[in-house]
Coordinates of C-alpha atoms in Angstrom, one line a residue:
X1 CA 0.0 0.0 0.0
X2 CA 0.8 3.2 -0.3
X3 CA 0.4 4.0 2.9
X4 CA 3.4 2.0 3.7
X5 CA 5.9 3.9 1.7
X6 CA 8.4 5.6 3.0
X7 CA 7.5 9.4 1.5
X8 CA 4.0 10.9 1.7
X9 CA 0.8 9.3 0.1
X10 CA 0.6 8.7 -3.4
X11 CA -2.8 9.8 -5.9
X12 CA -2.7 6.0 -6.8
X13 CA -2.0 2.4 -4.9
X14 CA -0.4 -0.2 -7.0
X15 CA -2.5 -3.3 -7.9
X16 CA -1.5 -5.9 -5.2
X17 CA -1.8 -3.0 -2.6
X18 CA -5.6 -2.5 -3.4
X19 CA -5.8 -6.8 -3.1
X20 CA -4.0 -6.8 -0.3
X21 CA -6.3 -4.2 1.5
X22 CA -9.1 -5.9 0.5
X23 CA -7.9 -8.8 2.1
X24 CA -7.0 -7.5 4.8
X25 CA -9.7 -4.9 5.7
X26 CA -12.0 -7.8 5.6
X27 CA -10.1 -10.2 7.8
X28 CA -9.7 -7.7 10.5
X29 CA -13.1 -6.5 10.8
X30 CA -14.7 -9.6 10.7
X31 CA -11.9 -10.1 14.1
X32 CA -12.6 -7.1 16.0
X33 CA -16.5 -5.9 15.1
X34 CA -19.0 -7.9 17.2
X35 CA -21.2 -10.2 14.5
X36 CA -21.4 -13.2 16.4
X37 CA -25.0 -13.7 18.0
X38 CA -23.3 -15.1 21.4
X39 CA -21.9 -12.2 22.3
X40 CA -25.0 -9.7 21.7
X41 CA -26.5 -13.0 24.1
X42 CA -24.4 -12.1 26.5
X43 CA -24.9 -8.3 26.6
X44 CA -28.1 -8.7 27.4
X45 CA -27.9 -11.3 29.9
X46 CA -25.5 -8.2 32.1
X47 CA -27.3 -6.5 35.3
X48 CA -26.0 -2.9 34.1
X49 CA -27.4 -1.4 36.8
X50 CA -25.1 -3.4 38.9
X51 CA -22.2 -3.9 36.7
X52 CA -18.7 -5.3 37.8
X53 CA -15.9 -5.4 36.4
X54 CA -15.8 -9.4 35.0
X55 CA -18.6 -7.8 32.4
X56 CA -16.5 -5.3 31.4
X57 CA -13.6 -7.6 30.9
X58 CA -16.0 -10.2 29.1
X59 CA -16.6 -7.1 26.7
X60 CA -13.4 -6.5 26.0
X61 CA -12.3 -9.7 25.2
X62 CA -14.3 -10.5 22.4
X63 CA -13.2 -12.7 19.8
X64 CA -15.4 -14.0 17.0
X65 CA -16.7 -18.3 17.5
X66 CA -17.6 -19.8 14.4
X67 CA -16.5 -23.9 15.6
X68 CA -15.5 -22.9 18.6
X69 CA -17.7 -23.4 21.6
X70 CA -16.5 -21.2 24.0
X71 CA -15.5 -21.6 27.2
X72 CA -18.2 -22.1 30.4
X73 CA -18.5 -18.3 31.1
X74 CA -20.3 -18.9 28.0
X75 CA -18.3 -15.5 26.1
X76 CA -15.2 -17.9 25.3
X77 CA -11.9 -17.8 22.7
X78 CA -12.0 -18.1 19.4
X79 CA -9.4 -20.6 18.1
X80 CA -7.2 -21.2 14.7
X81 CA -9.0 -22.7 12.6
X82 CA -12.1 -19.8 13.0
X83 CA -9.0 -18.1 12.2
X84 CA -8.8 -19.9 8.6
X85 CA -12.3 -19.7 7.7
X86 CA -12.3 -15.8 8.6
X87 CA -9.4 -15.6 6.4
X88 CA -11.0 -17.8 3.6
X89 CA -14.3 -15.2 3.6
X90 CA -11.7 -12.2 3.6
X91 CA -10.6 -13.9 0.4
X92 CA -13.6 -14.5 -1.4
X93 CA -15.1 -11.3 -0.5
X94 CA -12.0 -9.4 -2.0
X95 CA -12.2 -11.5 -5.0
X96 CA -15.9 -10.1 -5.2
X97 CA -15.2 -6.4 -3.9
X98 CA -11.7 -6.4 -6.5
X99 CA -14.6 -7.1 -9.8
X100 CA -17.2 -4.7 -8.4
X101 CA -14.5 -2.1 -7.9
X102 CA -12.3 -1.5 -10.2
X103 CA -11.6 2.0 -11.2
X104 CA -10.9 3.1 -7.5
X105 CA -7.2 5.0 -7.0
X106 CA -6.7 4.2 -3.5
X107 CA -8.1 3.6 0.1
X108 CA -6.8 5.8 2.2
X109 CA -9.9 6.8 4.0
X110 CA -11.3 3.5 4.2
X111 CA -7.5 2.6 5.6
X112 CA -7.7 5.4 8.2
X113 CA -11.0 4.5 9.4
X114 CA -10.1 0.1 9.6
X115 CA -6.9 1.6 11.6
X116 CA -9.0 3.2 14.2
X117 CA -11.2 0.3 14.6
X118 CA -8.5 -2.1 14.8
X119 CA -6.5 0.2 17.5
X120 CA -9.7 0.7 19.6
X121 CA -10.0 -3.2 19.7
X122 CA -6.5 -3.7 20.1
X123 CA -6.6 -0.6 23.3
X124 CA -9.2 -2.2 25.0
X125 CA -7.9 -5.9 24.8
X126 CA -4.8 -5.1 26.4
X127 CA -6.0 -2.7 28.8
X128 CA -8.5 -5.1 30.3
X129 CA -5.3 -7.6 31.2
X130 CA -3.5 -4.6 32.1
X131 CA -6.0 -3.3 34.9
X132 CA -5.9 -7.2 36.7
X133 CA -2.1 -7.5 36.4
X134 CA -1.8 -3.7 38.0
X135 CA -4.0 -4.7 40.6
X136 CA -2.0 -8.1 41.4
X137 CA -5.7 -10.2 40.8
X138 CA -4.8 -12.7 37.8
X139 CA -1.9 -14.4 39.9
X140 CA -2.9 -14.1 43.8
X141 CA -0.4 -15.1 46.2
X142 CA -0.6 -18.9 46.8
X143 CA -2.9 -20.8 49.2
X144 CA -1.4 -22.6 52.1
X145 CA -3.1 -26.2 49.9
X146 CA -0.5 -24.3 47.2
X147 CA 2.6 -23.8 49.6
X148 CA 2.2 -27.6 50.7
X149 CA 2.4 -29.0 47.3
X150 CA 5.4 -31.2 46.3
X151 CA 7.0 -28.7 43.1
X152 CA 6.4 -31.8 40.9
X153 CA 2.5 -31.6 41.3
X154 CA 2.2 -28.7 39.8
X155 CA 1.2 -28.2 35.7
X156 CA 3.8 -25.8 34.1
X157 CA 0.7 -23.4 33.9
X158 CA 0.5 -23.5 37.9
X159 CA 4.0 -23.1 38.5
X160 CA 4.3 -19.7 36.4
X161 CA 0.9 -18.8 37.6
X162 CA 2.5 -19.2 41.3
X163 CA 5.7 -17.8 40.5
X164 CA 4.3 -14.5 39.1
X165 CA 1.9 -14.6 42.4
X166 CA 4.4 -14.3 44.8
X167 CA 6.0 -11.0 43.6
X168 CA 2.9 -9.0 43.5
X169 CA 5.1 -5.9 42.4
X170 CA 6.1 -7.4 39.5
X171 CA 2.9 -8.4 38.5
X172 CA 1.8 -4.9 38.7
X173 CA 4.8 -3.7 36.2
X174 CA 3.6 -6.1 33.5
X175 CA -0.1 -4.8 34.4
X176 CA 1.2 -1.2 33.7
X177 CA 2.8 -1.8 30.9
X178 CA 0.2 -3.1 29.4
X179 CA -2.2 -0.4 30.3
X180 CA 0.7 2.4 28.9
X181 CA 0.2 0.3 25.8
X182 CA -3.4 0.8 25.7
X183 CA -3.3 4.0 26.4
X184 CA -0.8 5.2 23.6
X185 CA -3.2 2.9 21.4
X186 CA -5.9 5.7 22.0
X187 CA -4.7 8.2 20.6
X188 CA -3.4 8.6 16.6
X189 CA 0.1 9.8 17.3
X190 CA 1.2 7.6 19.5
X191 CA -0.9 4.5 18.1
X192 CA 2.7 3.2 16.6
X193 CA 4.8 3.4 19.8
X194 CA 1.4 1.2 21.4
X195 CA 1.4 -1.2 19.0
X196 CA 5.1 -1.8 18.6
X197 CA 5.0 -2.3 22.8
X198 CA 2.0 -4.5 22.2
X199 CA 4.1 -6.5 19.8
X200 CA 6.7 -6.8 21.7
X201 CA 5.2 -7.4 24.9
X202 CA 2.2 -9.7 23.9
X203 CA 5.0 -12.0 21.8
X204 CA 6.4 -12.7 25.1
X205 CA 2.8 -13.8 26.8
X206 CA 2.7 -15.5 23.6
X207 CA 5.6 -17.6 23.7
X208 CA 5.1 -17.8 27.6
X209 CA 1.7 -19.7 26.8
X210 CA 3.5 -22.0 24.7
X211 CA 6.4 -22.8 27.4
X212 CA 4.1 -23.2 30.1
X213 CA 1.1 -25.0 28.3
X214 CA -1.3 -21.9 28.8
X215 CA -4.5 -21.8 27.4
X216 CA -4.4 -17.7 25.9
X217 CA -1.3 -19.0 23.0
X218 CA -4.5 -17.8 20.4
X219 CA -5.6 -15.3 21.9
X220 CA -2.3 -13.6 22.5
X221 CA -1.3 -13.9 18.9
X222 CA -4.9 -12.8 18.2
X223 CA -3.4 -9.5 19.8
X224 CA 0.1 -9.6 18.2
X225 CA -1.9 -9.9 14.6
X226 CA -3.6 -6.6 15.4
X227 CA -0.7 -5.1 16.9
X228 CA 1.4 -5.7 13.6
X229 CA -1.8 -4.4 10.9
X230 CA -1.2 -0.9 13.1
X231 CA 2.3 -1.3 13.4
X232 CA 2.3 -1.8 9.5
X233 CA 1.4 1.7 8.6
X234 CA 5.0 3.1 9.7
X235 CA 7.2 -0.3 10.1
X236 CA 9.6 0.9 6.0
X237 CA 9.7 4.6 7.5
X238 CA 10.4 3.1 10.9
X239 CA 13.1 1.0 9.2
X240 CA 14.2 4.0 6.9
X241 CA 15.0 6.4 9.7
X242 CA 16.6 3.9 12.2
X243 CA 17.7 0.8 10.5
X244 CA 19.6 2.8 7.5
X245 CA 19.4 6.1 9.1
X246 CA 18.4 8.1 6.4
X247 CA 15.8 10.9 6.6
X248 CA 12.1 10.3 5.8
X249 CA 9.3 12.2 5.3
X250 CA 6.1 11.3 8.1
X251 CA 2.7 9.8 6.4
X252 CA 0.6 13.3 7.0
X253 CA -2.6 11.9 6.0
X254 CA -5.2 13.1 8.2
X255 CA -9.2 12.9 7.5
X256 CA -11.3 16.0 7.0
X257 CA -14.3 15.4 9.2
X258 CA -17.3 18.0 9.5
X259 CA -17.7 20.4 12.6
X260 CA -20.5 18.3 14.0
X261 CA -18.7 15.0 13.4
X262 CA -15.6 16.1 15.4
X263 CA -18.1 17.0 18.0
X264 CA -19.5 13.6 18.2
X265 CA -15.9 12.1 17.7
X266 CA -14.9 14.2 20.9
X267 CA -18.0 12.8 22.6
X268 CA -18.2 9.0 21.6
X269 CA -14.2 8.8 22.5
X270 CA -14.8 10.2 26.1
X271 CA -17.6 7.9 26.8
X272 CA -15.6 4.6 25.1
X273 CA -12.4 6.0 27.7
X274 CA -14.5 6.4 30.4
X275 CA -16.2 3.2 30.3
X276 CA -13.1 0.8 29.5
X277 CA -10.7 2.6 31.3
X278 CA -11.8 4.5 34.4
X279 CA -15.1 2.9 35.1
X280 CA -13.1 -0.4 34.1
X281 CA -10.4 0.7 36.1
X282 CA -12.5 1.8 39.7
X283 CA -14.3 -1.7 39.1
X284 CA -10.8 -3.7 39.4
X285 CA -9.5 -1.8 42.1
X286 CA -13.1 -2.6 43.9
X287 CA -12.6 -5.7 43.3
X288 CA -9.3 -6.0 44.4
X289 CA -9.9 -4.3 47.9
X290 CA -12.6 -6.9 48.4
X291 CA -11.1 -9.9 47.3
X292 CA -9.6 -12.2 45.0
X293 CA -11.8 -13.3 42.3
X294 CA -9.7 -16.4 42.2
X295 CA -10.3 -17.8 45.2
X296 CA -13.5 -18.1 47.1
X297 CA -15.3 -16.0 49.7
X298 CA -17.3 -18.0 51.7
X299 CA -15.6 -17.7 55.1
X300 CA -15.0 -21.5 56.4
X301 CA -14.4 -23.1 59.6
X302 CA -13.9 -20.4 62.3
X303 CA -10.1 -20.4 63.7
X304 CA -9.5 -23.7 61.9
X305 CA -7.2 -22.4 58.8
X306 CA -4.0 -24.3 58.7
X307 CA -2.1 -27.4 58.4
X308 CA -2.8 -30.4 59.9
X309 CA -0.8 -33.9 60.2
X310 CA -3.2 -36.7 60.5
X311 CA -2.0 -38.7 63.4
X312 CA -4.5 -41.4 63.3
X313 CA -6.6 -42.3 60.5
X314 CA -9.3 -45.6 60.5
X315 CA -11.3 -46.9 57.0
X316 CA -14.3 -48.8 58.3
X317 CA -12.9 -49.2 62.1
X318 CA -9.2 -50.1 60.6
X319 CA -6.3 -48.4 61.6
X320 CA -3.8 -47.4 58.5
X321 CA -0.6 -46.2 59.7
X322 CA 1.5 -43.5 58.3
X323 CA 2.6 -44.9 54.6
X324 CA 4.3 -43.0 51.8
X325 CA 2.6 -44.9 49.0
X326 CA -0.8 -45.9 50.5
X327 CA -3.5 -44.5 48.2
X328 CA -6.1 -44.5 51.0
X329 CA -4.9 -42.6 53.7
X330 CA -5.0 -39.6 54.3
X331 CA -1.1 -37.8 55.0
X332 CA -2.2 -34.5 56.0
X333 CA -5.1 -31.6 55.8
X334 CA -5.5 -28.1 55.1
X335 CA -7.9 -25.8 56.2
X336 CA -8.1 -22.3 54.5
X337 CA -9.6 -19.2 55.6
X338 CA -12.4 -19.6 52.8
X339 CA -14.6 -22.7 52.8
X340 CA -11.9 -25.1 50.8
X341 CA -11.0 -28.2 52.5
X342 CA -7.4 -30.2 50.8
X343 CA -6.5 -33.5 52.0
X344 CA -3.2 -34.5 50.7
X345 CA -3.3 -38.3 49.4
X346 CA -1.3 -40.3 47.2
X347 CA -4.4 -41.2 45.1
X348 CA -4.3 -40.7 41.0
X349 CA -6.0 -38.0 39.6
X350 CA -6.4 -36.5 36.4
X351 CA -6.1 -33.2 36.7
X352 CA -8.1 -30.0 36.4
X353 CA -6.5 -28.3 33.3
X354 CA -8.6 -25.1 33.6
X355 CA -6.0 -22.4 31.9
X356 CA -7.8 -19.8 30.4
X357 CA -8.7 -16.5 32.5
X358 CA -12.1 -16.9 33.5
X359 CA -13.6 -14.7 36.1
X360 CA -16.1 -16.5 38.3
X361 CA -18.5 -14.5 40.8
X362 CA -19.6 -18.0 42.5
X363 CA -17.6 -20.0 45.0
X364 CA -18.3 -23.2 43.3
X365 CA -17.0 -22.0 39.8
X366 CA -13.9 -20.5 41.2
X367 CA -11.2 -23.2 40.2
X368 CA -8.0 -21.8 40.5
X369 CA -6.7 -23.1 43.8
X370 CA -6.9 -26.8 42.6
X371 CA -6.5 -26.4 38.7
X372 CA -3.0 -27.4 37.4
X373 CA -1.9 -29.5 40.4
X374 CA -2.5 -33.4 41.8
X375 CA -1.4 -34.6 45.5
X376 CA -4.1 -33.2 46.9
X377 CA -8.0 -33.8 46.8
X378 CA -9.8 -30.4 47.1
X379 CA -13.2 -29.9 48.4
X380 CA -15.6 -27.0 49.0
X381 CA -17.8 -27.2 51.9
X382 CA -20.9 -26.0 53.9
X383 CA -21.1 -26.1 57.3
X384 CA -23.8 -27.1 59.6
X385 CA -23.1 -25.4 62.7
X386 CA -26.1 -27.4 64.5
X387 CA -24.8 -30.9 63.5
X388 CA -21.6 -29.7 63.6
X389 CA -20.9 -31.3 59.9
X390 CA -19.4 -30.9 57.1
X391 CA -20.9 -31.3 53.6
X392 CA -18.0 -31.5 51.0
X393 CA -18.4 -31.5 47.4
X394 CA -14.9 -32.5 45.1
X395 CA -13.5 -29.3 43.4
X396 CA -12.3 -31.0 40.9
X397 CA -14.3 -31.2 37.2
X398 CA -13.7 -34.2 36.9
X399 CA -15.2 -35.6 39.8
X400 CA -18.6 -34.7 40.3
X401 CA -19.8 -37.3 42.4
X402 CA -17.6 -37.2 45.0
X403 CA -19.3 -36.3 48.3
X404 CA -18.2 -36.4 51.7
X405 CA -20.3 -35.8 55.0
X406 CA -18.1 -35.3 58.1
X407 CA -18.7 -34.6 61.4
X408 CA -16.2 -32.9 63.5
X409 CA -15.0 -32.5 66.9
X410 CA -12.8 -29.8 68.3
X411 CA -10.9 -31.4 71.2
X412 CA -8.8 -28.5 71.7
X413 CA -7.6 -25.0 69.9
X414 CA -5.5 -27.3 68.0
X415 CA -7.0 -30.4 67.2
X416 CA -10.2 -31.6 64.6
X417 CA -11.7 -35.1 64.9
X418 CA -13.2 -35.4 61.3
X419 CA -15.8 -38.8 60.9
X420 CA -18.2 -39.6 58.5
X421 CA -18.9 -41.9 55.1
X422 CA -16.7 -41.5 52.4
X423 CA -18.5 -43.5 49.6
X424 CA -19.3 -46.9 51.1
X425 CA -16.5 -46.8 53.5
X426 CA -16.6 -44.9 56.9
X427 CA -13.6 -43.1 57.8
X428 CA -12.3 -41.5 61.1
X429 CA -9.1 -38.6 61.2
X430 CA -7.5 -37.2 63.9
X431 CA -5.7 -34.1 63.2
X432 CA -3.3 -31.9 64.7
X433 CA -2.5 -28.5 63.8
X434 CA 1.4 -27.8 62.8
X435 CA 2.7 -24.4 63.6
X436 CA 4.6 -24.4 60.1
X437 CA 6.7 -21.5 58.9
X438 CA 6.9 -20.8 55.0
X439 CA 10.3 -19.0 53.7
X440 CA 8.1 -16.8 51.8
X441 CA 6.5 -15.2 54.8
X442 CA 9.9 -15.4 57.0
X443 CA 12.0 -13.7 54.4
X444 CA 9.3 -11.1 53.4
X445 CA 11.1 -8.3 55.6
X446 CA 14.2 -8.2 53.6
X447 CA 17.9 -9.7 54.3
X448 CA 18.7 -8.2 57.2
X449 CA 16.1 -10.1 59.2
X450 CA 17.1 -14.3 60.4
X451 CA 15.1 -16.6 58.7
X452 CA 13.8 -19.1 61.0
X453 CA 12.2 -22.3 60.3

């Protein structure tokens, strides 16, 4: 194109510039305008009088599903191959739109307005990460289930996931580069410098997906593909002025627009700010001052959180001593602050691959403390102060069925006595608290203070 020269805009675009536009154009509209009926679904299913900020996030994320079937939020990620058959209608309709329109010289203002679509999509994408990286949500600081699991439990997913959750700080750099990104994006001057950072940036959450099985690799290179359209527009002058450092002339085209449209252009670009970036924005930081979204809320078993060794453990009235390898007993239990019960077993499981970013507002959906890890069993629960019971339902996706009912007994501040039916089998668990010290916690007021374990 044209446009991609390195001197001003010519009268006239050469012949595979027009097809490649076409092309082009096409394909990225058909990404980033909303067509698929799902999402206009899921608009309407929002409480916008009580909005939070997983809506706006949902929003923002949209990608177009056309064999994909989304994920259970029920907005989901669209996947390669809705990739291909995007591309293959981007190719028949410039085949079409190349026969119907064949005198034309150029596009530049049909170029200048797919640009600002394709920036606005690509602004609010990376914002929406940005705002839940600055405000450390997407990688909370591990559970105590988390801190007593064996390193080779863990999914690669998990372990970045937990790695990134432990520096906090850090977390909050990638989050505001990300929303510097999406804010340079917003504006025309500086949409270059955004996209470059989103290129470079995004490639590395990319690649990161791929090393750590993820599940955003197409999504992140959804981004990337945006990210390089925009960056396209000034990548030979770019080139020009550093790579050969020789002088070149800015692309100065700039579109005439009447006195009442750059009144409504003034007027629809506050609102989209306000809404995806500082209404967005106060919604995160809500959220954040009132809890991870990743774990759940319920409060559990008053004074109970903690680790406990199981001292004695009986299936149906027999006594199983301590064993490394036995697949029925229980080797210890943890007790959070929220309702989430882990027992720590040598049983096989197949694990709970969820890796996507999904923002849950229900307990019982909220997955990330078990996901990507085996060793323990993990199970939300209800309590029945009156009984004094238990009611435990398996985390885990994969196992549905998996009930317990327990009874418990508080002999002191630092004891349980769990009993109950597991199954067809009774079992009975004496557990002990253990004043266990983490070198996370020890070491978190710098070098200068003994760590003591």
């Amino acid at each position: 194109m044209n446009a991609l020269k390195g001197a001003l805009p010519q009268t006239e675009w050469k012949g595979y510039e027009k097809w490649a536009f076409r092309i082009f154009s096409i394909y990225f509209l058909l990404q980033v305008v909303p067509l698929d009926w799902k999402y206009f679904r899921n608009l309407f299913s929002i409480n916008w009088l009580h909005l939070r900020f997983s809506d706006i996030f949902y929003i923002s994320r949209y990608t177009p599903q056309i064999l994909s079937n989304g994920t259970t939020t029920g907005w989901g990620l669209n996947s390669y191959a809705d990739w291909l058959i995007i591309l293959l209608i981007a190719i028949v309709g410039a085949a079409i739109w190349s026969y119907r329109d064949k005198d034309v010289k150029n596009y530049d203002r049909l170029y200048y307005w797919v640009r600002v679509i394709v920036r606005y999509r690509l602004a609010i994408g990376i914002i929406a990460y940005g705002f839940i990286k600055f405000f450390p949500l997407q990688s909370p600081y591990p559970s105590i289930s988390n801190l007593n699991t064996h390193y080779g439990e863990f999914s690669r997913w998990k372990l970045f996931s937990l790695s990134l959750g432990i520096v906090p700080n850090y977390e909050s750099f990638l989050g505001l580069v990300e929303l510097l990104a999406g804010g340079l994006l917003l504006f025309r001057r500086t949409a270059t410098i955004g996209a470059l950072m989103v290129v470079v940036f995004t490639g590395n959450v990319f690649m990161s997906n791929l090393a750590y099985e993820g599940g955003e690799a197409a999504y992140s290179l959804y981004l990337i593909t945006l990210g390089l359209f925009l960056l396209a527009f000034d990548v030979v002058r770019l080139f020009v002025l550093i790579g050969l450092e020789r002088p070149v002339q800015a692309n100065r085209f700039k579109l005439e627009l009447s006195s009442s449209w750059k009144r409504k252009r003034v007027i629809l670009k506050a609102v989209f700010i306000f809404f995806f970036v500082f209404l967005y924005g106060f919604k995160t930081w809500s959220a954040y001052h009132q809890g991870v979204y990743q774990y759940p809320q319920t409060a559990g078993l008053k004074d109970a959180a903690g680790l406990y060794d199981v001292s004695e453990f009986k299936i149906n009235s027999a006594a199983l001593p301590y064993s490394a390898t036995d697949t029925n007993r229980w080797t210890n239990v943890v007790f959070e602050k929220w309702a989430t019960l882990s027992i720590g077993t040598n049983k096989p499981v197949k694990i709970d691959s969820a890796v996507t970013e999904e923002i849950n507002d229900k307990d019982v959906d909220r997955s990330y403390e078990e996901a990507g890890s085996i060793g323990r069993q993990y199970y939300s629960y209800q309590i029945d102060t009156a009984k004094q019971q238990l009611i435990l339902q398996n985390k885990n996706h994969n196992y549905p069925a998996d009930k317990l009912v327990l009874s418990y007994t508080r002999p002191d501040a630092s004891s349980l006595v769990l009993s109950g039916v597991n199954g067809r089998d009774t079992v009975y668990a004496v557990l002990h608290k253990i004043d266990k010290k983490y070198l996370l916690q020890e070491a978190a007021s710098g070098r200068n203070r003994a760590i003591k374990l």
